[in-house]
Coordinates of C-alpha atoms in Angstrom, one line a residue:
Chain A
M1 CA -28.1 -23.3 8.9
P2 CA -24.9 -20.6 8.3
E3 CA -27.0 -19.3 5.6
T4 CA -30.4 -18.6 7.1
L5 CA -28.4 -17.0 10.0
Q6 CA -26.5 -14.9 7.3
F7 CA -29.5 -13.6 5.8
Y8 CA -31.2 -12.5 9.4
L9 CA -27.6 -10.9 10.3
F10 CA -27.5 -8.9 7.2
A11 CA -31.1 -8.2 6.9
A12 CA -30.9 -6.8 10.8
L13 CA -28.0 -4.7 10.2
A14 CA -29.4 -3.2 6.8
I15 CA -32.6 -2.1 8.6
G16 CA -30.8 -0.9 11.7
A17 CA -28.4 0.9 10.2
S18 CA -31.1 2.7 7.5
A19 CA -33.5 3.1 10.6
L20 CA -30.4 4.8 12.4
V21 CA -29.8 6.8 9.3
I22 CA -33.0 9.0 9.4
G23 CA -33.1 8.9 13.1
Q24 CA -29.5 10.7 13.3
R25 CA -29.3 14.8 13.6
N26 CA -25.4 14.7 12.2
P27 CA -25.2 14.3 8.7
M28 CA -22.1 13.2 8.9
H29 CA -23.0 10.2 11.1
S30 CA -25.9 9.6 8.2
V31 CA -23.6 9.5 5.4
L32 CA -21.5 6.3 7.3
L33 CA -24.6 4.6 8.6
L34 CA -25.7 4.6 5.2
I35 CA -22.7 3.2 4.3
A36 CA -22.6 0.4 6.5
S37 CA -26.4 -0.6 5.3
F38 CA -25.0 -0.6 1.6
G39 CA -22.3 -3.0 3.1
A40 CA -25.3 -5.2 4.7
L41 CA -27.1 -5.0 1.2
A42 CA -24.2 -6.4 -0.6
G43 CA -24.2 -9.5 1.5
L44 CA -27.7 -9.8 0.7
Y45 CA -26.2 -10.0 -3.1
V46 CA -23.9 -12.4 -2.4
L47 CA -26.6 -14.8 -0.8
L48 CA -28.6 -14.0 -3.8
D49 CA -26.1 -15.3 -6.0
A50 CA -25.0 -12.1 -7.4
P51 CA -21.2 -11.2 -6.2
F52 CA -20.6 -8.9 -9.3
V53 CA -23.7 -6.6 -8.4
A54 CA -22.5 -7.1 -4.7
V55 CA -18.9 -5.8 -5.5
A56 CA -20.5 -3.3 -8.0
Q57 CA -22.6 -1.9 -5.1
I58 CA -19.5 -1.3 -2.9
I59 CA -17.6 0.2 -5.6
I60 CA -20.1 2.3 -6.5
Y61 CA -22.7 3.3 -4.1
A62 CA -19.8 2.9 -1.3
G63 CA -17.1 3.9 -2.9
A64 CA -18.2 6.6 -5.0
I65 CA -21.8 8.1 -4.6
M66 CA -20.9 8.2 -1.0
V67 CA -17.6 9.9 -1.3
L68 CA -19.2 12.5 -2.9
F69 CA -22.1 12.8 -0.1
L70 CA -19.0 12.9 2.2
F71 CA -17.3 15.4 0.5
V72 CA -20.4 17.7 -0.1
V73 CA -21.3 17.4 3.9
M74 CA -17.5 18.2 4.8
L75 CA -17.3 21.2 1.9
L76 CA -20.7 23.0 3.3
N77 CA -19.7 22.2 7.0
A78 CA -23.4 21.5 7.6
P79 CA -24.7 23.0 10.1
Q80 CA -26.6 20.2 12.4
E81 CA -30.3 20.1 11.9
D82 CA -32.5 22.9 14.2
A83 CA -31.4 20.9 17.7
H84 CA -33.7 19.8 19.8
K85 CA -31.8 17.8 22.5
D86 CA -35.4 15.6 22.4
P87 CA -34.4 12.5 20.9
F88 CA -38.6 12.2 20.0
A89 CA -38.2 15.0 18.2
L90 CA -38.7 13.9 15.4
V91 CA -42.2 12.4 15.9
R92 CA -43.3 15.5 18.1
Q93 CA -42.9 18.1 15.2
S94 CA -45.6 19.6 14.3
G95 CA -48.8 19.0 12.1
L96 CA -47.5 18.5 8.5
T97 CA -45.1 16.2 9.7
R98 CA -47.0 14.1 11.9
V99 CA -49.1 13.3 8.8
G100 CA -46.4 12.4 6.9
A101 CA -45.5 10.1 9.7
V102 CA -48.7 8.4 9.7
L103 CA -48.4 7.9 6.0
A104 CA -45.1 6.1 6.4
L105 CA -46.2 3.5 8.4
L106 CA -49.6 3.2 6.5
L107 CA -47.5 2.7 3.3
L108 CA -45.4 0.1 5.4
L109 CA -48.4 -1.9 6.7
Q110 CA -49.9 -1.8 2.7
L111 CA -46.7 -3.4 1.4
S112 CA -46.5 -5.9 4.3
W113 CA -50.3 -6.6 3.7
A114 CA -49.3 -7.0 -0.2
L115 CA -46.9 -9.2 0.1
L116 CA -48.7 -11.3 2.4
S117 CA -51.7 -11.6 0.7
V118 CA -49.9 -12.9 -2.5
S119 CA -49.3 -16.3 -3.0
G120 CA -46.6 -18.0 -4.6
L121 CA -43.8 -16.1 -2.6
A122 CA -43.1 -18.3 -0.2
G123 CA -41.0 -21.0 -2.0
P124 CA -37.4 -20.9 -1.5
V125 CA -35.5 -18.1 -3.2
D126 CA -33.1 -20.2 -4.9
A127 CA -35.7 -22.6 -6.5
G128 CA -35.6 -22.0 -10.2
G129 CA -32.3 -21.3 -12.0
D130 CA -29.3 -22.3 -12.1
A131 CA -26.9 -20.7 -9.7
A132 CA -23.7 -20.7 -12.3
V133 CA -26.0 -18.7 -14.6
V134 CA -27.1 -16.0 -12.7
S135 CA -24.0 -15.9 -10.6
S136 CA -21.7 -15.3 -14.2
V137 CA -20.2 -12.2 -15.5
P138 CA -20.2 -13.2 -18.7
E139 CA -23.6 -13.9 -19.1
L140 CA -24.5 -10.5 -17.5
G141 CA -21.9 -8.6 -19.8
R142 CA -23.6 -10.7 -22.8
V143 CA -27.4 -9.8 -21.8
L144 CA -26.4 -5.9 -21.0
F145 CA -24.5 -5.6 -24.5
T146 CA -27.4 -7.1 -26.3
D147 CA -31.0 -7.4 -24.9
Y148 CA -30.2 -3.9 -22.7
M149 CA -28.4 -2.5 -25.6
F150 CA -30.6 0.6 -26.0
A151 CA -31.3 1.3 -22.6
F152 CA -27.3 1.0 -22.3
E153 CA -26.7 3.5 -24.5
A154 CA -29.0 6.1 -23.0
T155 CA -28.1 5.6 -19.8
S156 CA -24.6 6.9 -21.0
V157 CA -26.2 10.1 -22.6
L158 CA -28.2 10.2 -18.9
I159 CA -24.5 10.2 -17.4
L160 CA -23.6 13.0 -19.7
V161 CA -26.3 15.3 -19.0
A162 CA -26.1 15.0 -15.1
M163 CA -22.3 15.7 -15.5
V164 CA -23.0 18.9 -17.5
G165 CA -26.0 19.7 -15.0
A166 CA -23.9 19.4 -12.2
V167 CA -21.0 21.2 -13.6
V168 CA -23.4 24.2 -14.5
L169 CA -25.4 24.2 -11.0
A170 CA -22.4 23.9 -8.7
G171 CA -19.4 25.8 -10.9
R172 CA -19.3 29.7 -10.0
R173 CA -19.6 31.9 -12.8
E174 CA -17.3 34.2 -13.0
N175 CA -19.0 37.2 -14.5
E176 CA -21.2 37.2 -11.3
E177 CA -20.5 38.7 -8.2
Chain B
M1 CA -33.7 -22.1 2.7
I2 CA -35.0 -18.5 2.9
P3 CA -38.4 -17.8 1.0
L4 CA -38.4 -15.2 -1.3
S5 CA -41.1 -13.0 0.7
H6 CA -38.7 -12.7 3.2
Y7 CA -36.2 -10.9 1.3
L8 CA -39.4 -8.8 -0.3
I9 CA -40.3 -7.9 3.2
V10 CA -36.4 -6.8 4.4
S11 CA -37.1 -4.7 0.8
A12 CA -40.7 -3.5 1.8
V13 CA -39.3 -1.8 5.3
L14 CA -36.1 -0.5 3.5
F15 CA -38.3 1.3 1.5
S16 CA -40.4 2.5 4.2
I17 CA -37.5 3.9 6.0
G18 CA -36.7 5.5 3.0
T19 CA -40.2 7.2 2.8
T20 CA -40.3 8.1 6.5
G21 CA -36.7 9.7 6.1
V22 CA -38.0 12.2 2.5
F23 CA -41.3 13.2 5.1
L24 CA -39.9 13.7 8.4
R25 CA -36.4 15.0 7.7
R26 CA -35.8 18.8 7.2
N27 CA -32.1 18.3 6.0
L28 CA -31.1 18.3 2.3
I29 CA -28.4 16.2 2.4
T30 CA -31.0 13.6 5.0
V31 CA -33.4 13.6 2.3
L32 CA -31.4 12.4 -0.6
L33 CA -30.0 9.9 1.9
S34 CA -33.4 8.6 2.0
I35 CA -34.1 8.3 -1.3
E36 CA -31.0 6.4 -1.8
I37 CA -32.0 4.4 0.7
M38 CA -35.4 3.5 -1.1
L39 CA -33.4 2.8 -4.6
N40 CA -31.5 0.4 -2.5
A41 CA -35.0 -1.3 -1.5
V42 CA -36.0 -1.3 -5.2
N43 CA -32.8 -3.0 -6.2
L44 CA -33.1 -5.9 -3.4
S45 CA -36.1 -6.6 -5.0
F46 CA -35.0 -7.1 -8.3
I47 CA -32.4 -9.0 -7.5
A48 CA -34.1 -11.2 -5.5
F49 CA -37.0 -11.7 -7.9
G50 CA -34.0 -12.1 -10.8
R51 CA -32.7 -14.7 -9.1
T52 CA -36.2 -16.6 -8.6
H53 CA -36.7 -16.5 -12.1
G54 CA -33.2 -17.4 -12.8
T55 CA -32.2 -14.9 -15.1
V56 CA -29.9 -11.9 -14.7
D57 CA -32.6 -9.4 -16.0
G58 CA -33.0 -8.3 -12.4
Q59 CA -29.0 -7.4 -12.1
I60 CA -29.3 -5.3 -15.1
I61 CA -31.9 -3.6 -13.7
V62 CA -29.7 -2.9 -11.0
F63 CA -27.0 -1.2 -12.9
F64 CA -29.2 0.7 -14.6
V65 CA -30.7 2.1 -10.8
M66 CA -26.8 2.4 -9.8
T67 CA -26.5 4.8 -13.2
V68 CA -29.3 6.7 -12.0
A69 CA -28.8 7.0 -8.3
A70 CA -25.1 8.1 -9.3
A71 CA -26.8 10.8 -11.7
E72 CA -29.3 12.0 -9.2
A73 CA -26.5 12.1 -6.3
A74 CA -24.4 14.3 -8.6
V75 CA -26.9 16.8 -9.3
G76 CA -28.6 16.8 -6.2
L77 CA -25.6 17.4 -4.3
A78 CA -24.7 20.1 -7.1
I79 CA -28.1 21.6 -6.6
V80 CA -27.9 21.3 -2.8
I81 CA -24.7 23.2 -2.7
S82 CA -26.1 26.0 -4.9
L83 CA -28.7 26.4 -2.6
F84 CA -26.5 26.5 0.3
R85 CA -24.7 29.8 -1.3
H86 CA -27.7 31.4 -1.3
R87 CA -29.5 30.8 2.3
E88 CA -26.6 29.7 4.2
S89 CA -29.1 26.5 5.2
L90 CA -29.9 23.0 4.4
N91 CA -33.7 23.3 5.8
P92 CA -36.4 23.2 2.8
D93 CA -38.2 25.4 4.7
A94 CA -36.1 28.4 3.8
F95 CA -36.7 28.1 0.2
T96 CA -39.5 29.3 0.4
A97 CA -38.9 32.8 -1.9
L98 CA -41.7 32.3 -4.7
R99 CA -44.3 30.5 -2.6
W100 CA -47.5 31.7 -2.6
Chain C
M1 CA -8.0 -33.1 5.3
E2 CA -6.9 -31.7 8.4
L3 CA -3.7 -31.5 7.4
R4 CA -4.6 -29.7 4.2
L5 CA -7.0 -27.3 6.8
L6 CA -4.0 -26.7 9.0
V7 CA -2.0 -25.8 5.6
Q8 CA -4.2 -23.4 4.8
L9 CA -4.6 -21.6 7.9
G10 CA -0.9 -21.4 7.8
I11 CA -1.1 -19.7 4.5
I12 CA -3.2 -17.2 5.8
G13 CA -1.4 -16.7 9.2
L14 CA 1.6 -16.3 7.4
A15 CA 0.4 -13.4 5.1
F16 CA -0.8 -11.8 7.7
F17 CA 2.5 -11.9 9.4
M18 CA 4.2 -10.7 6.2
L19 CA 1.6 -8.1 6.0
I20 CA 2.1 -6.5 9.7
N21 CA 6.2 -7.1 9.3
A22 CA 6.3 -5.1 5.6
S23 CA 5.0 -2.0 7.5
A24 CA 8.3 -2.2 9.5
V25 CA 10.8 -3.4 6.8
L26 CA 9.5 -0.6 4.9
V27 CA 9.7 2.1 7.1
L28 CA 13.3 1.2 7.5
A29 CA 14.4 0.7 3.7
E30 CA 12.5 4.2 3.2
R31 CA 14.6 6.0 5.4
K32 CA 17.7 4.0 4.1
I33 CA 17.1 4.2 0.4
M34 CA 16.0 8.2 1.3
A35 CA 19.2 8.6 3.0
A36 CA 21.2 6.9 0.1
I37 CA 19.6 9.0 -2.3
Q38 CA 20.5 12.1 -0.7
Q39 CA 23.7 10.7 0.0
R40 CA 23.7 10.1 4.1
Y41 CA 23.7 7.1 6.1
G42 CA 20.5 7.3 7.7
P43 CA 19.5 5.7 10.9
Y44 CA 22.8 4.4 12.2
L45 CA 22.3 3.8 16.1
V46 CA 20.3 1.0 17.3
G47 CA 21.6 -2.1 16.0
P48 CA 23.7 -3.0 13.4
H49 CA 23.4 -0.3 10.6
G50 CA 20.6 0.8 12.3
M51 CA 18.9 -2.3 11.6
L52 CA 16.7 -2.2 14.8
Q53 CA 15.1 1.6 14.6
P54 CA 11.4 0.2 13.4
L55 CA 11.7 -1.3 16.6
A56 CA 12.3 1.4 18.8
D57 CA 9.8 3.5 16.6
I58 CA 7.0 0.9 17.4
L59 CA 8.4 1.0 21.2
K60 CA 8.5 4.6 21.3
L61 CA 4.8 5.1 19.5
L62 CA 3.3 3.3 22.3
M63 CA 4.8 4.5 25.1
K64 CA 3.1 7.8 24.0
E65 CA 0.1 9.4 25.0
E66 CA -2.7 9.2 23.6
L67 CA -4.3 12.7 22.5
R68 CA -7.7 13.5 21.6
P69 CA -8.4 17.2 20.9
K70 CA -11.6 18.2 23.0
E71 CA -13.9 19.2 20.4
A72 CA -13.5 16.2 18.4
D73 CA -16.0 13.7 17.1
K74 CA -15.2 10.9 19.8
W75 CA -16.3 8.2 18.4
L76 CA -15.1 8.7 14.5
F77 CA -11.8 9.6 16.1
T78 CA -11.0 6.5 17.2
L79 CA -13.0 4.5 14.6
A80 CA -10.8 6.4 11.5
P81 CA -7.4 4.5 11.8
V82 CA -9.4 1.3 12.6
I83 CA -11.4 1.6 9.1
A84 CA -8.1 2.4 7.6
V85 CA -6.0 -0.6 8.6
T86 CA -8.7 -2.9 8.4
A87 CA -9.3 -2.0 4.6
A88 CA -5.7 -2.3 4.1
F89 CA -5.4 -6.1 4.8
T90 CA -8.7 -6.7 4.1
A91 CA -8.1 -5.8 0.3
F92 CA -5.2 -8.3 0.6
A93 CA -7.3 -11.7 0.8
T94 CA -8.2 -12.1 -2.9
V95 CA -4.6 -11.4 -3.7
P96 CA -3.3 -14.7 -5.1
F97 CA 1.0 -14.9 -4.4
G98 CA 2.0 -18.4 -5.9
A99 CA 0.8 -21.1 -8.0
E100 CA -0.8 -24.6 -6.8
T101 CA 1.4 -26.5 -4.4
T102 CA 1.8 -29.8 -2.7
F103 CA 4.7 -28.6 -1.2
F104 CA 7.1 -31.0 -2.2
G105 CA 4.8 -34.1 -2.0
L106 CA 3.3 -33.2 1.9
L107 CA -0.2 -32.6 0.4
D108 CA -2.2 -35.1 -1.7
E109 CA -4.0 -32.5 -3.0
P110 CA -2.6 -29.4 -4.5
V111 CA -3.4 -26.1 -2.0
K112 CA -3.5 -22.6 -3.8
L113 CA -1.0 -20.0 -2.4
G114 CA -3.4 -17.2 -1.5
I115 CA -6.2 -16.5 0.7
A116 CA -9.1 -16.4 -0.6
D117 CA -10.0 -17.4 -4.4
V118 CA -13.1 -15.4 -5.8
N119 CA -14.3 -15.5 -9.4
V120 CA -14.3 -11.6 -9.3
G121 CA -11.4 -11.1 -7.2
L122 CA -9.9 -8.1 -8.9
L123 CA -13.0 -6.0 -8.1
V124 CA -13.2 -7.4 -4.4
V125 CA -9.3 -5.8 -4.3
F126 CA -10.8 -2.5 -6.1
A127 CA -13.7 -2.4 -3.5
V128 CA -12.1 -2.9 -0.4
T129 CA -9.1 -0.6 -1.1
S130 CA -11.8 2.5 -2.3
M131 CA -12.9 1.4 1.6
G132 CA -9.8 2.6 2.7
V133 CA -10.2 6.1 1.8
Y134 CA -13.3 6.9 4.2
G135 CA -10.3 6.1 7.0
I136 CA -8.5 9.1 5.8
V137 CA -11.7 11.3 5.4
L138 CA -13.1 10.6 8.9
A139 CA -9.7 11.1 10.4
G140 CA -9.7 14.5 8.9
W141 CA -13.1 15.3 9.9
A142 CA -13.4 13.9 13.1
S143 CA -10.3 16.0 14.4
N144 CA -12.5 19.1 14.1
S145 CA -8.9 20.5 12.6
K146 CA -8.9 22.7 10.2
Y147 CA -5.7 21.3 8.2
S148 CA -6.9 17.8 9.7
L149 CA -10.7 18.8 7.2
L150 CA -8.5 20.4 4.1
G151 CA -6.3 17.1 4.2
G152 CA -9.5 14.9 4.4
L153 CA -11.3 17.0 1.9
R154 CA -8.5 16.7 -0.9
S155 CA -7.8 13.0 0.2
S156 CA -11.8 12.5 -1.4
A157 CA -11.4 14.4 -4.4
Q158 CA -8.5 13.0 -5.0
M159 CA -9.3 9.2 -4.4
I160 CA -12.5 9.6 -6.6
S161 CA -10.4 11.2 -9.5
Y162 CA -7.9 8.7 -9.8
E163 CA -9.8 5.9 -9.1
L164 CA -11.5 6.1 -12.5
S165 CA -8.3 5.8 -14.7
Y166 CA -7.0 3.1 -12.6
A167 CA -10.2 1.1 -13.2
T168 CA -10.2 2.1 -16.6
A169 CA -6.7 0.5 -17.0
L170 CA -7.6 -2.5 -14.9
A171 CA -10.6 -2.8 -17.6
S172 CA -7.6 -3.1 -20.5
V173 CA -5.9 -6.0 -18.4
V174 CA -10.1 -7.8 -17.8
L175 CA -10.3 -7.6 -21.5
L176 CA -7.2 -9.6 -22.7
S177 CA -7.5 -12.5 -19.8
G178 CA -11.4 -12.5 -20.0
S179 CA -11.4 -13.2 -16.6
L180 CA -12.2 -11.1 -13.0
S181 CA -9.7 -13.7 -11.1
L182 CA -6.4 -13.0 -10.3
R183 CA -5.5 -16.1 -10.4
E184 CA -6.9 -16.5 -13.9
I185 CA -4.9 -13.7 -15.0
V186 CA -1.7 -14.7 -14.0
N187 CA -2.1 -18.0 -15.6
A188 CA -3.5 -16.7 -19.1
Q189 CA 0.2 -14.9 -18.5
E190 CA 2.1 -18.0 -18.9
G191 CA 4.3 -19.1 -21.8
Y192 CA 6.6 -17.1 -24.2
W193 CA 6.9 -15.4 -27.2
F194 CA 9.4 -16.6 -29.6
G195 CA 10.7 -18.6 -27.1
F196 CA 12.1 -16.1 -24.4
I197 CA 9.7 -13.2 -24.2
P198 CA 7.5 -13.9 -20.8
Q199 CA 3.8 -13.1 -22.4
W200 CA 3.4 -10.8 -19.8
Y201 CA 1.0 -8.3 -20.2
L202 CA 2.9 -5.5 -19.6
F203 CA 4.6 -5.8 -23.0
L204 CA 1.1 -5.8 -24.4
Q205 CA -0.4 -2.7 -22.0
P206 CA 2.5 -0.5 -21.7
L207 CA 0.4 2.3 -21.5
G208 CA -1.9 0.6 -19.0
F209 CA 0.9 -0.2 -16.8
I210 CA 2.1 3.6 -16.8
I211 CA -1.4 4.6 -15.7
Y212 CA -2.2 1.8 -13.2
G213 CA 1.3 2.9 -12.0
I214 CA 0.7 6.5 -11.7
A215 CA -3.0 6.3 -10.5
G216 CA -1.8 3.5 -8.3
V217 CA 0.7 5.6 -6.4
A218 CA -2.2 8.7 -6.1
E219 CA -4.6 5.9 -4.5
T220 CA -1.8 4.9 -1.7
N221 CA -1.5 9.1 -1.3
R222 CA 2.3 8.7 -2.0
A223 CA 4.7 11.5 -3.0
P224 CA 4.4 12.7 -5.3
F225 CA 0.7 12.8 -5.0
D226 CA 1.0 12.8 -1.3
F227 CA -1.8 15.7 -0.8
P228 CA -3.8 14.6 2.4
E229 CA -0.3 14.8 4.4
A230 CA 1.7 17.6 2.3
E231 CA 3.5 18.8 5.2
Q232 CA 4.8 22.1 4.1
E233 CA 1.5 23.5 3.6
L234 CA -1.2 21.2 5.9
V235 CA 1.1 20.8 9.2
S236 CA 0.7 17.0 8.5
G237 CA -2.8 16.9 6.9
Y238 CA -5.2 14.3 8.6
N239 CA -2.9 13.1 11.0
T240 CA -2.1 16.5 12.3
E241 CA -4.4 15.4 15.8
Y242 CA -3.2 12.0 16.2
S243 CA -0.7 10.6 18.1
S244 CA 0.6 7.3 19.5
V245 CA -0.8 4.3 18.3
R246 CA -3.9 5.5 16.5
F247 CA -1.5 7.5 15.0
A248 CA 0.7 4.4 14.1
L249 CA -1.8 2.9 12.3
F250 CA -2.1 5.5 9.5
P251 CA 1.4 4.4 8.3
Q252 CA 1.1 1.3 8.7
A253 CA -2.3 1.2 6.8
E254 CA -0.4 3.2 4.0
Y255 CA 2.3 0.9 3.6
I256 CA 0.0 -2.3 3.6
N257 CA -1.5 -0.7 1.0
M258 CA 1.6 -0.2 -1.0
V259 CA 2.1 -4.1 -0.7
T260 CA -1.4 -4.9 -1.9
M261 CA -0.6 -2.0 -4.7
S262 CA 2.3 -3.8 -5.8
A263 CA 1.2 -7.4 -5.7
V264 CA -2.0 -6.4 -7.6
A265 CA 0.4 -5.0 -10.4
T266 CA 3.1 -8.0 -10.3
N267 CA -0.5 -10.1 -11.2
L268 CA -2.2 -7.9 -13.5
Y269 CA 1.3 -6.6 -15.5
L270 CA 4.4 -8.4 -14.6
G271 CA 3.4 -12.4 -14.8
G272 CA 3.1 -12.7 -10.9
W273 CA 4.7 -16.1 -10.2
H274 CA 6.0 -16.8 -13.8
F275 CA 9.3 -16.0 -14.6
P276 CA 11.8 -17.3 -17.4
F277 CA 13.6 -20.1 -15.8
V278 CA 12.2 -20.2 -12.6
P279 CA 10.1 -23.3 -12.0
V280 CA 6.9 -22.6 -11.2
E281 CA 6.9 -24.3 -7.5
Y282 CA 9.6 -21.9 -6.6
G283 CA 7.1 -18.9 -8.6
W284 CA 6.7 -17.3 -5.0
I285 CA 10.0 -16.5 -4.7
A286 CA 9.9 -14.6 -8.3
F287 CA 6.8 -13.0 -7.3
L288 CA 8.3 -11.8 -3.8
A289 CA 11.1 -10.4 -5.7
K290 CA 9.0 -8.7 -8.5
V291 CA 7.2 -7.2 -5.1
G292 CA 10.1 -6.1 -3.5
F293 CA 11.5 -4.5 -6.7
L294 CA 8.1 -2.0 -7.0
L295 CA 8.0 -1.1 -3.6
F296 CA 11.5 0.1 -4.2
A297 CA 10.2 2.1 -7.0
Y298 CA 7.5 3.3 -5.0
I299 CA 10.0 4.6 -2.6
W300 CA 12.5 5.6 -5.3
I301 CA 9.8 7.9 -6.6
R302 CA 8.8 9.3 -3.3
W303 CA 12.4 10.6 -3.0
T304 CA 13.0 11.8 -6.7
V305 CA 9.7 13.8 -7.7
P306 CA 8.5 16.9 -6.0
R307 CA 4.9 17.1 -5.0
Y308 CA 2.3 18.4 -7.9
R309 CA 0.3 21.1 -6.9
Y310 CA -3.0 20.6 -6.2
D311 CA -4.9 22.2 -8.9
Q312 CA -2.0 20.3 -11.1
L313 CA -3.0 17.0 -9.7
M314 CA -6.7 17.5 -11.0
Q315 CA -5.9 18.8 -14.1
F316 CA -3.8 15.9 -14.6
G317 CA -6.1 13.0 -13.3
W318 CA -9.2 14.3 -15.3
K319 CA -7.6 16.1 -18.7
W320 CA -4.6 13.6 -19.0
L321 CA -4.5 10.4 -17.4
L322 CA -8.2 9.4 -17.3
P323 CA -8.5 10.2 -21.5
A324 CA -5.1 8.3 -21.5
A325 CA -6.9 5.4 -20.2
V326 CA -9.8 5.3 -22.2
I327 CA -7.8 5.7 -25.4
N328 CA -5.9 2.6 -24.3
L329 CA -8.9 0.7 -23.8
L330 CA -10.7 1.4 -27.1
I331 CA -7.0 0.3 -28.8
T332 CA -7.0 -2.4 -26.8
A333 CA -10.7 -3.3 -27.9
A334 CA -9.9 -2.9 -31.6
V335 CA -7.1 -5.0 -31.4
F336 CA -8.5 -7.7 -29.4
L337 CA -11.8 -7.9 -31.9
Y338 CA -9.7 -7.4 -34.7
F339 CA -7.4 -10.3 -34.3
N340 CA -10.1 -12.6 -32.5
A341 CA -13.6 -11.8 -34.6

């Protein structure tokens, strides 16, 4: 069963890398581990017959957004988080953070419970629908530019706003200082 | 074949990891990274559900999530840069100027 | 069936072998062409006309001591060149380099000359090459040296800026051919206008080809866009602290990226293995010739055009190249709609 094996490999890689992302004290290593996690997710997308999304994931997330993060980490030469040399420092922090950890654990339990108690999820993921339709790029384009036309245009405005916002926020003003 | 629930469980675990990161970390860049993990967990759910229903709509929502993530990263990092200029720190607890 | 598998493995092995040796050949070609442009002989001592110079270079690099700065990030410092060279090799995986062939009747069914045929092949090449930037950025960061850091920073900004124009130029070609598979894009360029002008996208997309070329040179960090290295300002940029084999991997990755860029350009704009009066079974010779010419152009440009200033690079990328690419895409779409509606 190569596909099952691939699924568990990619899933383990994605979860492991993501867990390490939040466990790292060095932001540079966090960014790199997140890239690995995105790569594994792209593998899962290929298994789900979505090759175009998988490649877009690599190009947009790993190739552009993460380079931006890397750029900022390098630019700020960001200091490492207040370094306790203790590997369990995260869990041992003071009151409020510990509540946060408990809440996160509760969320995981609740999500798993919800997933396990709903019926109809146990069937194989590719039971319905034709793989050729789902993985077809022309079909994707057709639906995107007809049914989701308004959302598409709205997104372009969002990008424009984000661009202007980023320039205004991060740009140095010459009349100050 | 792999059941749909397995993909959803992977997604749930990733989402919880992201939430944990947002709660626990005291570094603005890592907090932003954790938000990206959460967005990706949601993406995985969308694609898995879309595959089960045999439509491409799930993938299209993922494109929108990706553009929103790109916008969020650009603005978020711009805010991080301007905050860093003021305080020389990335710890969110350092920015308490207007706290009660 | 087993023969077919063997042939396919052979093709993969051949492609790998060619890519490895391409860097050696290109190093020699680069130095010889540079010398010719500067009215010198170039390497002349090792072997006849200096032909064995790359071998001597490799031996020298292998013998050197591997140095690592004390405060460098141990893991990333080693990982960076590996990422660079792996991304460079992997990018070639979906680039086809010849038509289907039976090797003169050796096989029952024709086999495709190329490693993998994916229906989003063009995007895979694009995605994997965009991973290559991490090699350079990490090398710059992990070295813990100011010149390296500046080289890495410049590299990341340059890659993001020029990837946009590059992708927009590709979009026009995808629009014309209606496919993301490189093999189908090449096959869409078969045939002639008026019986003698080959139907290459070069003639439909002259502006797109120029934009692709400029962005491609910037993506591979070659002069006049070699800012990550920029030896006059940054010593040697991102690879300042590297030595021995780790150092050798960076130029290796750069030359392989050049080959991939040229091969993709050949497939997208120059009709791939189609050439007037060349039967399609021998198309791979035409393909090699076109790639060779583009590689020569790469070297030619490097030793002819002086380096830009960094702010000029950014200005040019965002204020000229990207608008030109977008306008090119808009015009292509409008004309395409007019003729096909």
